Amino acid sequence: MTIFSTIGDIVSSGVPIGCLYALVAVSFNILYRPTKVFNFAQGDMVMVGAMTAATLLGFKWAPWPIAVLLAMLLVGALCLVEEQIAVRPVLERAGNTWVITTLAVALIIDNVVGKIWGADPLIVPAPFALSTEPISVLGLQISPYQLALIVLTFVLVGAAEALYSTRTGKAIKAIAEHRDAALLRGIDPVFVNRCSFFVGGCFAALTGYLASPLIYASTAMASGLLLKGFAAAAVGGVGSSRGALAAGLVIGIAEATGAELLSGGYQQAVVLAVALALLLARPAGLFGQAQTRIV
Amino acid sequence: MHQRGRRSEVVPGRQGLSRRTFVASALMAEFALMTRIARGQDSQPLRVGMVRPLTGRFASSYAPLFVAARIAIDEINSAGGILGRKIEIVDEDDDGSPAKEPGVMKKLLDEGVGVVLGPVGTSQALSALPVATNAKMIVGSGSFGYEAQDGAKYPYHFQFIFNNFVQAAATVEYIVDRRRIKKVGIIQETTGWGQGYGLGIVDELKKRGLSPVAFETFALSATDLKPHVRNVQRSGADAFVLGTSLPPTSALLFDAIRSVEYFPPLMVGASGLMGDVLLDILPPDVLANVYAAYLRAFTYTDAEPPGARQLAYVKKILKYPESKGQEPNSAVSPFYDFLYVLKHVVEEQKSFDPDKIKAGFEQVHDFPGMFGSLSITPENHCAVPPNALAFIKLSSARDPRAMGCFRERVES
């Protein structure tokens, strides 16, 4: 075993998984930017998206794009319901009680899915009949689907960043900057919040579907993706999609390095130690900007 | 007068209550009392708690384990109950959460429940047992952890399941003694079950003067097991012990084995490898080298079909919709044999006193259970010995002879 083969193994394991963490982090950010709410049910939204898509694909009556679209619409609607009953009422009264209410939504979803789906994971074939069998690319053992996932992640992150250059994106940024001032300029924060929750839900479902060919769709997938997606969002700089991508890759590679070189259950500690070190060095995250407030 | 007086004293006495009348009345009263007690017992069913997740993520996956309990209860009640008392189920939802177990056990205690089936899961059972032990509740849990077999620590708990130490002992015996393989690599999950299983494998290897050539550990939240599998591959292990208990992690492990193309001559695991979806991940020729520990009573070979008693039991299991897709979990549930041993012990002791039941359980020797010959000692409360296990071909799950619950046994 040479050092180059070890590095190659770490990269081929860490980068695709890191891309999944980045996508979860981006879905966090889509909701967070206008609302300043961290949706603790986001891991469950990813899971519901994955399980719904897998179930619809299992029926074999719809091609995969239709199945994925339906899963995205369902989870988008679920997020919209969450916004209506668990987020907006508490935001109107101010305070940070959304921590509890979004956590409550996560627990409710967790309870309900146990009645619908069992513990068995569901196999989801990769789209476009891409293979998940590894092939040798520049000395790396990586599958065509993993390569496609990496490319798609960059595209989706680019699209999320580009969204903020549009009129709607600027409205979101304005609300993030100062809610009341944005309202005075004719921007409806309630409508923008709703749209963000819907789009964030759709994005979470898409992430769940994209993760399924690699880690299988299962009701157990929510917790792992929530934790590492949250870490990627925080390390990257909350609200920054580019930061989420960079941090997701760092976390994926740190995790693969821990598993490759340490074993003995230390790989989780490696991930958290890297996240801690980065946040100590840059408290606002890799791409975050320190905010000043005049008092 | 005195005599008359004495006579007059005696006469009423003789007229009112002669010795014969007294004895007859006493016998009748005794009979009436016994009848009343018997009627009272008939009308007072034996309340048995069922602790299980009725809500939450584990609800549908744990439900199949309780099918066997319902079959046993139906059979026992149809045959007159236990000492004339019918069994009545008291359901309690623990949400599969260890934190809720002490409260659930206290609630059952308040409801007058003295016998409990469940909870399922090692950490869940270990959280429930201190409360149950203090209250002298007779518990048959669904814990696969070796800790729960300790008769000194949990004197009122009895384990009718092949725990992780039993599986580890049978696994090493198969790999080293029967297959003559000495280079053993292990991967284990960081659950209570996984850590006990890995520890048991290492202990059993040590007894044979061996140590594992690779020992990998992963957290349940891991999303990629390829680095771990590669480490075992690099160690040159000829036998790979797969310490996963949950289908999602088993699927990730199989996927990693396929991706890094590590196909050692032998891969052996526990009952966590028996999910149907796993059969589609590995190529058939690789799957042919993957075996799992399973109850010998539920295995068959070309020469030896399953036993008639097990066949009848499996036919009942298959009638329950909860067992669909989870047939092996329903079949090897610990509750069927636990309930029959409870009936045997209570009827032998003629008492529902927990101390007498405990003493009776500890005297069980070679009880002809559904799982095979069951024995309990005061020190070891696990009724299933390593020799009750056999190794089965995972690929036999889709053999029509398997009927969902049986598996083909490997003889060498």
Coordinates of C-alpha atoms in Angstrom, one line a residue, chain A residues 27 66 68 77 80 98 110 120 140 161 207 259:
Chain A
S27 CA -31.0 22.7 1.8
I66 CA -41.7 11.6 -12.5
V68 CA -38.4 12.1 -8.2
A77 CA -45.6 20.5 0.6
L80 CA -44.8 24.2 3.7
W98 CA -38.5 27.3 16.6
D110 CA -40.0 9.9 12.8
D120 CA -35.2 -2.6 5.8
L140 CA -9.0 6.6 -8.4
E161 CA -25.7 30.8 -5.6
T207 CA -30.8 15.2 -2.0
A259 CA -11.9 5.6 8.9

